[in-house]
PDB file of C-alpha atoms in Angstrom:
ATOM      1  CA  UNK A   1    -113.804  14.281  25.404  1.00 44.00           C
ATOM      2  CA  UNK A   2    -113.676  15.428  29.020  1.00 43.00           C
ATOM      3  CA  UNK A   3    -113.675  12.367  31.207  1.00 44.00           C
ATOM      4  CA  UNK A   4    -115.333  14.195  34.098  1.00 42.00           C
ATOM      5  CA  UNK A   5    -118.378  14.978  31.922  1.00 42.00           C
ATOM      6  CA  UNK A   6    -118.893  11.350  30.976  1.00 41.00           C
ATOM      7  CA  UNK A   7    -118.457  10.294  34.606  1.00 40.00           C
ATOM      8  CA  UNK A   8    -121.095  12.806  35.709  1.00 38.00           C
ATOM      9  CA  UNK A   9    -123.572  11.674  33.060  1.00 36.00           C
ATOM     10  CA  UNK A  10    -123.092   8.058  34.074  1.00 34.00           C
ATOM     11  CA  UNK A  11    -123.596   8.935  37.751  1.00 34.00           C
ATOM     12  CA  UNK A  12    -126.740  10.874  36.861  1.00 34.00           C
ATOM     13  CA  UNK A  13    -128.181   7.843  35.095  1.00 33.00           C
ATOM     14  CA  UNK A  14    -127.394   5.716  38.140  1.00 31.00           C
ATOM     15  CA  UNK A  15    -129.375   8.085  40.363  1.00 31.00           C
ATOM     16  CA  UNK A  16    -132.327   8.096  38.003  1.00 35.00           C
ATOM     17  CA  UNK A  17    -132.391   4.377  37.211  1.00 36.00           C
ATOM     18  CA  UNK A  18    -134.799   2.243  39.264  1.00 37.00           C
ATOM     19  CA  UNK A  19    -133.307  -0.689  41.114  1.00 39.00           C
ATOM     20  CA  UNK A  20    -133.596  -3.981  39.285  1.00 40.00           C
ATOM     21  CA  UNK A  21    -133.180  -6.254  42.249  1.00 37.00           C
ATOM     22  CA  UNK A  22    -133.980  -6.232  45.919  1.00 38.00           C
ATOM     23  CA  UNK A  23    -130.328  -6.844  46.665  1.00 40.00           C
ATOM     24  CA  UNK A  24    -129.329  -3.664  44.860  1.00 39.00           C
ATOM     25  CA  UNK A  25    -132.082  -1.690  46.578  1.00 36.00           C
ATOM     26  CA  UNK A  26    -131.194  -3.043  50.018  1.00 39.00           C
ATOM     27  CA  UNK A  27    -127.585  -2.067  49.451  1.00 38.00           C
ATOM     28  CA  UNK A  28    -128.602   1.476  48.541  1.00 37.00           C
ATOM     29  CA  UNK A  29    -127.127   1.071  45.058  1.00 52.00           C
ATOM     30  CA  UNK A  30    -128.795   2.029  41.817  1.00 55.00           C
ATOM     31  CA  UNK A  31    -128.657  -0.855  39.382  1.00 63.00           C
ATOM     32  CA  UNK A  32    -126.777  -0.389  36.139  1.00 83.00           C
ATOM     33  CA  UNK A  33    -128.086  -1.401  32.742  1.00 87.00           C
ATOM     34  CA  UNK A  34    -124.998  -1.678  30.526  1.00 93.00           C
ATOM     35  CA  UNK A  35    -121.537  -3.184  30.661  1.00 93.00           C
ATOM     36  CA  UNK A  36    -120.054   0.271  30.016  1.00 90.00           C
ATOM     37  CA  UNK A  37    -121.717   1.712  33.120  1.00 92.00           C
ATOM     38  CA  UNK A  38    -120.572  -1.192  35.277  1.00 94.00           C
ATOM     39  CA  UNK A  39    -117.037  -0.972  33.898  1.00 91.00           C
ATOM     40  CA  UNK A  40    -116.916   2.748  34.727  1.00 86.00           C
ATOM     41  CA  UNK A  41    -118.032   2.154  38.323  1.00 92.00           C
ATOM     42  CA  UNK A  42    -115.436  -0.567  38.848  1.00 92.00           C
ATOM     43  CA  UNK A  43    -112.781   1.514  37.075  1.00 85.00           C
ATOM     44  CA  UNK A  44    -113.419   4.407  39.458  1.00 81.00           C
ATOM     45  CA  UNK A  45    -113.216   2.125  42.491  1.00 86.00           C
ATOM     46  CA  UNK A  46    -109.864   0.788  41.313  1.00 82.00           C
ATOM     47  CA  UNK A  47    -108.572   4.286  40.593  1.00 72.00           C
ATOM     48  CA  UNK A  48    -109.540   5.400  44.102  1.00 72.00           C
ATOM     49  CA  UNK A  49    -107.933   2.300  45.661  1.00 73.00           C
ATOM     50  CA  UNK A  50    -111.314   1.112  46.944  1.00 84.00           C
ATOM     51  CA  UNK A  51    -110.482  -2.127  45.144  1.00 87.00           C
ATOM     52  CA  UNK A  52    -106.910  -2.985  46.041  1.00 83.00           C
ATOM     53  CA  UNK A  53    -104.360  -4.803  43.876  1.00 83.00           C
ATOM     54  CA  UNK A  54    -104.843  -8.540  44.305  1.00 88.00           C
ATOM     55  CA  UNK A  55    -108.530  -8.269  45.228  1.00 92.00           C
ATOM     56  CA  UNK A  56    -110.826 -10.723  43.449  1.00 93.00           C
ATOM     57  CA  UNK A  57    -113.913  -9.600  41.535  1.00 94.00           C
ATOM     58  CA  UNK A  58    -116.428 -12.439  41.649  1.00 92.00           C
ATOM     59  CA  UNK A  59    -119.115 -12.598  38.979  1.00 92.00           C
ATOM     60  CA  UNK A  60    -121.891 -13.739  41.328  1.00 92.00           C
ATOM     61  CA  UNK A  61    -121.150 -10.981  43.825  1.00 93.00           C
ATOM     62  CA  UNK A  62    -121.139  -8.319  41.100  1.00 94.00           C
ATOM     63  CA  UNK A  63    -124.402  -9.655  39.658  1.00 93.00           C
ATOM     64  CA  UNK A  64    -126.083  -9.420  43.057  1.00 92.00           C
ATOM     65  CA  UNK A  65    -124.591  -6.039  43.916  1.00 93.00           C
ATOM     66  CA  UNK A  66    -125.580  -4.287  40.694  1.00 94.00           C
ATOM     67  CA  UNK A  67    -128.617  -6.281  39.628  1.00 92.00           C
ATOM     68  CA  UNK A  68    -127.255  -7.393  36.269  1.00 93.00           C
ATOM     69  CA  UNK A  69    -126.729 -10.668  34.458  1.00 93.00           C
ATOM     70  CA  UNK A  70    -123.456 -12.478  33.964  1.00 92.00           C
ATOM     71  CA  UNK A  71    -123.122 -11.387  30.344  1.00 94.00           C
ATOM     72  CA  UNK A  72    -122.983  -7.719  31.381  1.00 94.00           C
ATOM     73  CA  UNK A  73    -120.504  -8.492  34.166  1.00 95.00           C
ATOM     74  CA  UNK A  74    -118.268 -10.451  31.819  1.00 94.00           C
ATOM     75  CA  UNK A  75    -118.249  -7.697  29.189  1.00 95.00           C
ATOM     76  CA  UNK A  76    -117.415  -5.121  31.853  1.00 94.00           C
ATOM     77  CA  UNK A  77    -114.567  -7.245  33.183  1.00 95.00           C
ATOM     78  CA  UNK A  78    -113.189  -7.744  29.678  1.00 92.00           C
ATOM     79  CA  UNK A  79    -113.182  -3.960  29.190  1.00 89.00           C
ATOM     80  CA  UNK A  80    -111.221  -3.520  32.415  1.00 90.00           C
ATOM     81  CA  UNK A  81    -108.818  -6.251  31.349  1.00 89.00           C
ATOM     82  CA  UNK A  82    -108.261  -4.417  28.056  1.00 83.00           C
ATOM     83  CA  UNK A  83    -107.316  -1.332  30.091  1.00 77.00           C
ATOM     84  CA  UNK A  84    -104.864  -3.400  32.105  1.00 78.00           C
ATOM     85  CA  UNK A  85    -106.762  -2.772  35.338  1.00 83.00           C
ATOM     86  CA  UNK A  86    -107.547  -6.431  36.045  1.00 90.00           C
ATOM     87  CA  UNK A  87    -106.297  -9.856  35.076  1.00 91.00           C
ATOM     88  CA  UNK A  88    -108.774 -12.587  34.142  1.00 92.00           C
ATOM     89  CA  UNK A  89    -107.740 -16.086  35.144  1.00 88.00           C
ATOM     90  CA  UNK A  90    -109.581 -19.064  33.719  1.00 82.00           C
ATOM     91  CA  UNK A  91    -111.701 -20.942  36.277  1.00 78.00           C
ATOM     92  CA  UNK A  92    -110.741 -18.431  38.986  1.00 82.00           C
ATOM     93  CA  UNK A  93    -112.229 -15.084  38.008  1.00 87.00           C
ATOM     94  CA  UNK A  94    -110.854 -11.560  37.747  1.00 94.00           C
ATOM     95  CA  UNK A  95    -108.204 -10.038  39.977  1.00 93.00           C
ATOM     96  CA  UNK A  96    -107.192  -6.371  40.289  1.00 90.00           C
ATOM     97  CA  UNK A  97    -103.787  -5.987  38.662  1.00 84.00           C
ATOM     98  CA  UNK A  98    -100.678  -5.100  40.610  1.00 78.00           C
ATOM     99  CA  UNK A  99     -98.327  -3.147  38.404  1.00 73.00           C
ATOM    100  CA  UNK A 100     -94.609  -2.667  38.773  1.00 78.00           C
ATOM    101  CA  UNK A 101     -92.922   0.668  39.361  1.00 79.00           C
ATOM    102  CA  UNK A 102     -91.388   0.436  35.903  1.00 84.00           C
ATOM    103  CA  UNK A 103     -94.782  -0.039  34.236  1.00 80.00           C
ATOM    104  CA  UNK A 104     -96.285   2.999  35.953  1.00 77.00           C
ATOM    105  CA  UNK A 105     -93.131   5.018  35.242  1.00 83.00           C
ATOM    106  CA  UNK A 106     -93.348   4.183  31.538  1.00 86.00           C
ATOM    107  CA  UNK A 107     -97.038   5.073  31.354  1.00 82.00           C
ATOM    108  CA  UNK A 108     -96.295   8.495  32.808  1.00 84.00           C
ATOM    109  CA  UNK A 109     -93.553   8.986  30.221  1.00 90.00           C
ATOM    110  CA  UNK A 110     -96.153   8.417  27.515  1.00 88.00           C
ATOM    111  CA  UNK A 111     -98.713  10.620  29.240  1.00 85.00           C
ATOM    112  CA  UNK A 112     -96.153  13.426  29.634  1.00 90.00           C
ATOM    113  CA  UNK A 113     -95.506  13.352  25.894  1.00 92.00           C
ATOM    114  CA  UNK A 114     -99.230  13.434  25.115  1.00 89.00           C
ATOM    115  CA  UNK A 115     -99.851  16.179  27.681  1.00 90.00           C
ATOM    116  CA  UNK A 116     -97.166  18.263  26.004  1.00 95.00           C
ATOM    117  CA  UNK A 117     -98.841  17.670  22.650  1.00 93.00           C
ATOM    118  CA  UNK A 118    -102.234  18.695  24.060  1.00 94.00           C
ATOM    119  CA  UNK A 119    -100.800  21.996  25.342  1.00 97.00           C
ATOM    120  CA  UNK A 120     -99.078  22.563  22.010  1.00 97.00           C
ATOM    121  CA  UNK A 121    -102.274  21.918  20.050  1.00 96.00           C
ATOM    122  CA  UNK A 122    -104.188  24.288  22.340  1.00 97.00           C
ATOM    123  CA  UNK A 123    -101.670  27.051  21.586  1.00 97.00           C
ATOM    124  CA  UNK A 124    -101.709  26.436  17.861  1.00 96.00           C
ATOM    125  CA  UNK A 125    -105.387  25.626  17.280  1.00 96.00           C
ATOM    126  CA  UNK A 126    -107.433  26.861  20.227  1.00 96.00           C
ATOM    127  CA  UNK A 127    -109.646  29.883  19.679  1.00 97.00           C
ATOM    128  CA  UNK A 128    -109.271  32.934  21.905  1.00 97.00           C
ATOM    129  CA  UNK A 129    -112.404  31.830  23.772  1.00 98.00           C
ATOM    130  CA  UNK A 130    -110.946  28.348  24.378  1.00 97.00           C
ATOM    131  CA  UNK A 131    -107.668  29.802  25.637  1.00 98.00           C
ATOM    132  CA  UNK A 132    -109.572  32.138  27.974  1.00 98.00           C
ATOM    133  CA  UNK A 133    -111.521  29.228  29.461  1.00 98.00           C
ATOM    134  CA  UNK A 134    -108.336  27.229  30.011  1.00 98.00           C
ATOM    135  CA  UNK A 135    -106.612  30.214  31.665  1.00 98.00           C
ATOM    136  CA  UNK A 136    -109.624  30.680  33.953  1.00 98.00           C
ATOM    137  CA  UNK A 137    -109.424  27.017  34.992  1.00 97.00           C
ATOM    138  CA  UNK A 138    -105.691  27.301  35.672  1.00 96.00           C
ATOM    139  CA  UNK A 139    -106.387  30.353  37.872  1.00 97.00           C
ATOM    140  CA  UNK A 140    -108.971  28.298  39.774  1.00 96.00           C
ATOM    141  CA  UNK A 141    -106.443  25.490  40.239  1.00 93.00           C
ATOM    142  CA  UNK A 142    -103.780  27.883  41.561  1.00 93.00           C
ATOM    143  CA  UNK A 143    -106.346  29.429  43.925  1.00 93.00           C
ATOM    144  CA  UNK A 144    -107.304  25.970  45.194  1.00 90.00           C
ATOM    145  CA  UNK A 145    -103.642  25.231  45.865  1.00 87.00           C
ATOM    146  CA  UNK A 146    -103.216  28.520  47.748  1.00 88.00           C
ATOM    147  CA  UNK A 147    -106.280  27.691  49.859  1.00 88.00           C
ATOM    148  CA  UNK A 148    -104.885  24.193  50.542  1.00 83.00           C
ATOM    149  CA  UNK A 149    -107.916  22.547  48.977  1.00 82.00           C
ATOM    150  CA  UNK A 150    -108.185  18.730  49.059  1.00 78.00           C
ATOM    151  CA  UNK A 151    -105.728  17.081  46.682  1.00 73.00           C
ATOM    152  CA  UNK A 152    -108.528  15.229  44.884  1.00 72.00           C
ATOM    153  CA  UNK A 153    -110.265  18.527  44.118  1.00 82.00           C
ATOM    154  CA  UNK A 154    -107.060  19.962  42.646  1.00 82.00           C
ATOM    155  CA  UNK A 155    -106.505  16.837  40.571  1.00 79.00           C
ATOM    156  CA  UNK A 156    -110.041  16.972  39.180  1.00 84.00           C
ATOM    157  CA  UNK A 157    -109.497  20.581  38.131  1.00 91.00           C
ATOM    158  CA  UNK A 158    -106.228  19.644  36.448  1.00 88.00           C
ATOM    159  CA  UNK A 159    -107.966  16.791  34.616  1.00 86.00           C
ATOM    160  CA  UNK A 160    -110.561  19.241  33.319  1.00 93.00           C
ATOM    161  CA  UNK A 161    -107.793  21.513  32.017  1.00 95.00           C
ATOM    162  CA  UNK A 162    -106.125  18.543  30.359  1.00 92.00           C
ATOM    163  CA  UNK A 163    -109.415  17.676  28.658  1.00 93.00           C
ATOM    164  CA  UNK A 164    -109.903  21.258  27.469  1.00 96.00           C
ATOM    165  CA  UNK A 165    -106.451  21.277  25.887  1.00 96.00           C
ATOM    166  CA  UNK A 166    -106.848  17.778  24.437  1.00 94.00           C
ATOM    167  CA  UNK A 167    -110.106  18.828  22.761  1.00 95.00           C
ATOM    168  CA  UNK A 168    -107.955  20.886  20.384  1.00 95.00           C
ATOM    169  CA  UNK A 169    -106.288  17.705  19.086  1.00 91.00           C
ATOM    170  CA  UNK A 170    -107.498  15.448  16.296  1.00 91.00           C
ATOM    171  CA  UNK A 171    -109.962  12.652  17.036  1.00 92.00           C
ATOM    172  CA  UNK A 172    -107.271   9.955  16.775  1.00 90.00           C
ATOM    173  CA  UNK A 173    -104.966  11.820  19.153  1.00 86.00           C
ATOM    174  CA  UNK A 174    -107.830  12.324  21.601  1.00 89.00           C
ATOM    175  CA  UNK A 175    -108.431   8.567  21.651  1.00 89.00           C
ATOM    176  CA  UNK A 176    -104.752   7.876  22.359  1.00 84.00           C
ATOM    177  CA  UNK A 177    -104.704  10.451  25.141  1.00 83.00           C
ATOM    178  CA  UNK A 178    -107.844   8.991  26.724  1.00 84.00           C
ATOM    179  CA  UNK A 179    -106.445   5.449  26.658  1.00 80.00           C
ATOM    180  CA  UNK A 180    -103.278   6.531  28.446  1.00 77.00           C
ATOM    181  CA  UNK A 181    -105.241   8.611  30.955  1.00 77.00           C
ATOM    182  CA  UNK A 182    -107.258   5.548  31.935  1.00 72.00           C
ATOM    183  CA  UNK A 183    -104.115   3.507  32.453  1.00 68.00           C
ATOM    184  CA  UNK A 184    -102.303   6.132  34.537  1.00 64.00           C
ATOM    185  CA  UNK A 185    -105.092   6.561  37.084  1.00 61.00           C
ATOM    186  CA  UNK A 186    -105.011   3.138  38.674  1.00 50.00           C
ATOM    187  CA  UNK A 187    -103.411   1.300  41.603  1.00 41.00           C
ATOM    188  CA  UNK A 188    -103.083   4.382  43.743  1.00 43.00           C
ATOM    189  CA  UNK A 189    -105.311   7.173  44.934  1.00 44.00           C
ATOM    190  CA  UNK A 190    -104.576  10.699  43.760  1.00 45.00           C
ATOM    191  CA  UNK A 191    -105.430  11.815  47.268  1.00 41.00           C
ATOM    192  CA  UNK A 192    -102.328   9.949  48.437  1.00 44.00           C
ATOM    193  CA  UNK A 193    -100.154  12.360  46.490  1.00 48.00           C
ATOM    194  CA  UNK A 194    -101.064  15.173  48.915  1.00 43.00           C
ATOM    195  CA  UNK A 195     -99.563  17.624  46.465  1.00 46.00           C
ATOM    196  CA  UNK A 196    -101.056  20.589  48.315  1.00 40.00           C
ATOM    197  CA  UNK A 197     -99.488  19.703  51.650  1.00 39.00           C
ATOM    198  CA  UNK A 198     -95.897  18.826  50.828  1.00 45.00           C
ATOM    199  CA  UNK A 199     -93.788  21.524  49.192  1.00 51.00           C
ATOM    200  CA  UNK A 200     -94.659  23.581  46.124  1.00 60.00           C
ATOM    201  CA  UNK A 201     -95.952  20.649  44.105  1.00 69.00           C
ATOM    202  CA  UNK A 202     -96.229  21.027  40.352  1.00 82.00           C
ATOM    203  CA  UNK A 203     -97.756  24.504  40.501  1.00 88.00           C
ATOM    204  CA  UNK A 204     -94.697  26.347  39.224  1.00 89.00           C
ATOM    205  CA  UNK A 205     -95.116  24.284  36.050  1.00 93.00           C
ATOM    206  CA  UNK A 206     -98.791  25.183  35.850  1.00 94.00           C
ATOM    207  CA  UNK A 207     -97.753  28.854  35.883  1.00 95.00           C
ATOM    208  CA  UNK A 208     -95.395  28.119  33.002  1.00 96.00           C
ATOM    209  CA  UNK A 209     -98.247  26.477  31.090  1.00 97.00           C
ATOM    210  CA  UNK A 210    -100.428  29.517  31.752  1.00 97.00           C
ATOM    211  CA  UNK A 211     -97.767  31.915  30.527  1.00 98.00           C
ATOM    212  CA  UNK A 212     -97.214  29.822  27.410  1.00 98.00           C
ATOM    213  CA  UNK A 213    -100.916  29.633  26.573  1.00 98.00           C
ATOM    214  CA  UNK A 214    -101.467  33.339  27.144  1.00 98.00           C
ATOM    215  CA  UNK A 215     -98.532  34.231  24.872  1.00 98.00           C
ATOM    216  CA  UNK A 216     -99.376  31.488  22.350  1.00 97.00           C
ATOM    217  CA  UNK A 217     -95.868  30.160  23.005  1.00 98.00           C
ATOM    218  CA  UNK A 218     -96.386  26.496  22.093  1.00 98.00           C
ATOM    219  CA  UNK A 219     -92.915  25.387  23.195  1.00 98.00           C
ATOM    220  CA  UNK A 220     -93.194  26.962  26.651  1.00 98.00           C
ATOM    221  CA  UNK A 221     -96.699  25.610  27.264  1.00 98.00           C
ATOM    222  CA  UNK A 222     -95.696  22.159  26.033  1.00 98.00           C
ATOM    223  CA  UNK A 223     -92.611  21.970  28.257  1.00 98.00           C
ATOM    224  CA  UNK A 224     -94.570  23.138  31.294  1.00 97.00           C
ATOM    225  CA  UNK A 225     -97.225  20.483  30.667  1.00 95.00           C
ATOM    226  CA  UNK A 226     -94.601  17.744  30.376  1.00 96.00           C
ATOM    227  CA  UNK A 227     -92.928  18.928  33.585  1.00 94.00           C
ATOM    228  CA  UNK A 228     -96.235  18.594  35.463  1.00 90.00           C
ATOM    229  CA  UNK A 229     -96.415  14.928  34.510  1.00 87.00           C
ATOM    230  CA  UNK A 230     -92.733  14.344  35.269  1.00 90.00           C
ATOM    231  CA  UNK A 231     -93.389  15.689  38.764  1.00 88.00           C
ATOM    232  CA  UNK A 232     -96.374  13.367  39.177  1.00 82.00           C
ATOM    233  CA  UNK A 233     -94.330  10.490  37.806  1.00 84.00           C
ATOM    234  CA  UNK A 234     -91.717  10.968  40.504  1.00 84.00           C
ATOM    235  CA  UNK A 235     -94.309  11.255  43.266  1.00 78.00           C
ATOM    236  CA  UNK A 236     -96.175   8.124  42.211  1.00 76.00           C
ATOM    237  CA  UNK A 237     -92.943   6.136  41.941  1.00 77.00           C
ATOM    238  CA  UNK A 238     -91.947   7.347  45.405  1.00 79.00           C
ATOM    239  CA  UNK A 239     -95.292   6.302  46.896  1.00 74.00           C
ATOM    240  CA  UNK A 240     -95.174   2.878  45.254  1.00 72.00           C
ATOM    241  CA  UNK A 241     -91.625   2.261  46.445  1.00 77.00           C
ATOM    242  CA  UNK A 242     -92.560   3.376  49.965  1.00 75.00           C
ATOM    243  CA  UNK A 243     -95.308   0.740  50.002  1.00 65.00           C
ATOM    244  CA  UNK A 244     -92.728  -1.871  49.145  1.00 62.00           C
ATOM    245  CA  UNK A 245     -90.572  -2.295  46.077  1.00 50.00           C
ATOM    246  CA  UNK A 246     -92.337  -4.130  43.302  1.00 53.00           C
ATOM    247  CA  UNK A 247     -89.871  -4.214  40.458  1.00 52.00           C
ATOM    248  CA  UNK A 248     -89.919  -6.202  37.291  1.00 50.00           C
ATOM    249  CA  UNK A 249     -87.511  -9.076  37.630  1.00 47.00           C
ATOM    250  CA  UNK A 250     -85.540 -10.386  34.705  1.00 48.00           C
ATOM    251  CA  UNK A 251     -84.825 -14.098  34.460  1.00 43.00           C
ATOM    252  CA  UNK A 252     -81.265 -14.783  35.421  1.00 43.00           C
ATOM    253  CA  UNK A 253     -78.948 -15.696  32.607  1.00 46.00           C
ATOM    254  CA  UNK A 254     -78.214 -19.373  32.285  1.00 42.00           C
ATOM    255  CA  UNK A 255     -74.873 -20.289  33.796  1.00 46.00           C
ATOM    256  CA  UNK A 256     -72.618 -22.877  32.191  1.00 45.00           C
ATOM    257  CA  UNK A 257     -72.583 -26.124  34.127  1.00 45.00           C
ATOM    258  CA  UNK A 258     -69.762 -26.415  36.590  1.00 48.00           C
ATOM    259  CA  UNK A 259     -67.689 -29.498  35.976  1.00 46.00           C
ATOM    260  CA  UNK A 260     -67.019 -31.553  39.025  1.00 46.00           C
ATOM    261  CA  UNK A 261     -63.534 -32.946  38.903  1.00 49.00           C
ATOM    262  CA  UNK A 262     -62.468 -35.731  41.177  1.00 49.00           C
ATOM    263  CA  UNK A 263     -59.242 -34.732  42.893  1.00 50.00           C
ATOM    264  CA  UNK A 264     -56.364 -36.937  41.857  1.00 50.00           C
ATOM    265  CA  UNK A 265     -54.235 -38.623  44.423  1.00 50.00           C
ATOM    266  CA  UNK A 266     -50.740 -37.382  44.771  1.00 48.00           C
ATOM    267  CA  UNK A 267     -48.129 -39.773  43.582  1.00 47.00           C
ATOM    268  CA  UNK A 268     -46.334 -41.472  46.362  1.00 46.00           C
ATOM    269  CA  UNK A 269     -49.410 -41.621  48.565  1.00 45.00           C
ATOM    270  CA  UNK A 270     -50.053 -39.213  51.336  1.00 41.00           C
TER     271      UNK A 270
END
């Protein structure tokens, strides 16, 4: 289920596929052949903040850029809309969604719960060989942090570990985890977290996960995994608030009409 594997296979097909249009060739882009491939490219651009919230995705431009017909573009945009990455407006096109802090916060709550489950399932169901591979990846991640590797590189390693643990879950649980992972990777760049440059980051929690997996202590590994996501949740909320508060506003409660009373004249004039 590892997302990085599917991304790599898609990218490999892009490199091998011949260009379908001169426009795509001139732009140095390999043309895509399916809506799924196009959706993945656009999804990645949104996740990396190359397509900013509020930016319009025009069908004609996408057709020319990728050498595909409108039907493929429309199916790809519908897939992104289903993920909550874009909003489709009738007669206007598709626009990259701008989420609220609360929405992102809630998604990370769900992802933390699923991450904890993935670590728990790995402890309970993973073979010794699977556990060894996960521990090796965690050691690589900790080494990258010590070497102050780029934040994106550290995040990709952590995503691989997440996938390895999630592979121990049932097929239905894997699908739920993947859906939430897609939704929690948008509207900001992971590079912006700079987790390797500011403070200890979530690495103390990764050590807890490692200890739990090695000892087959499901509770310890699960709590460490949840704490990693809680740390990320706080960092993402901080970044979003620093860019300008975008909070969900509730409609104000209706107020009873104020009666306007005409002042009465005092008796006796005045």
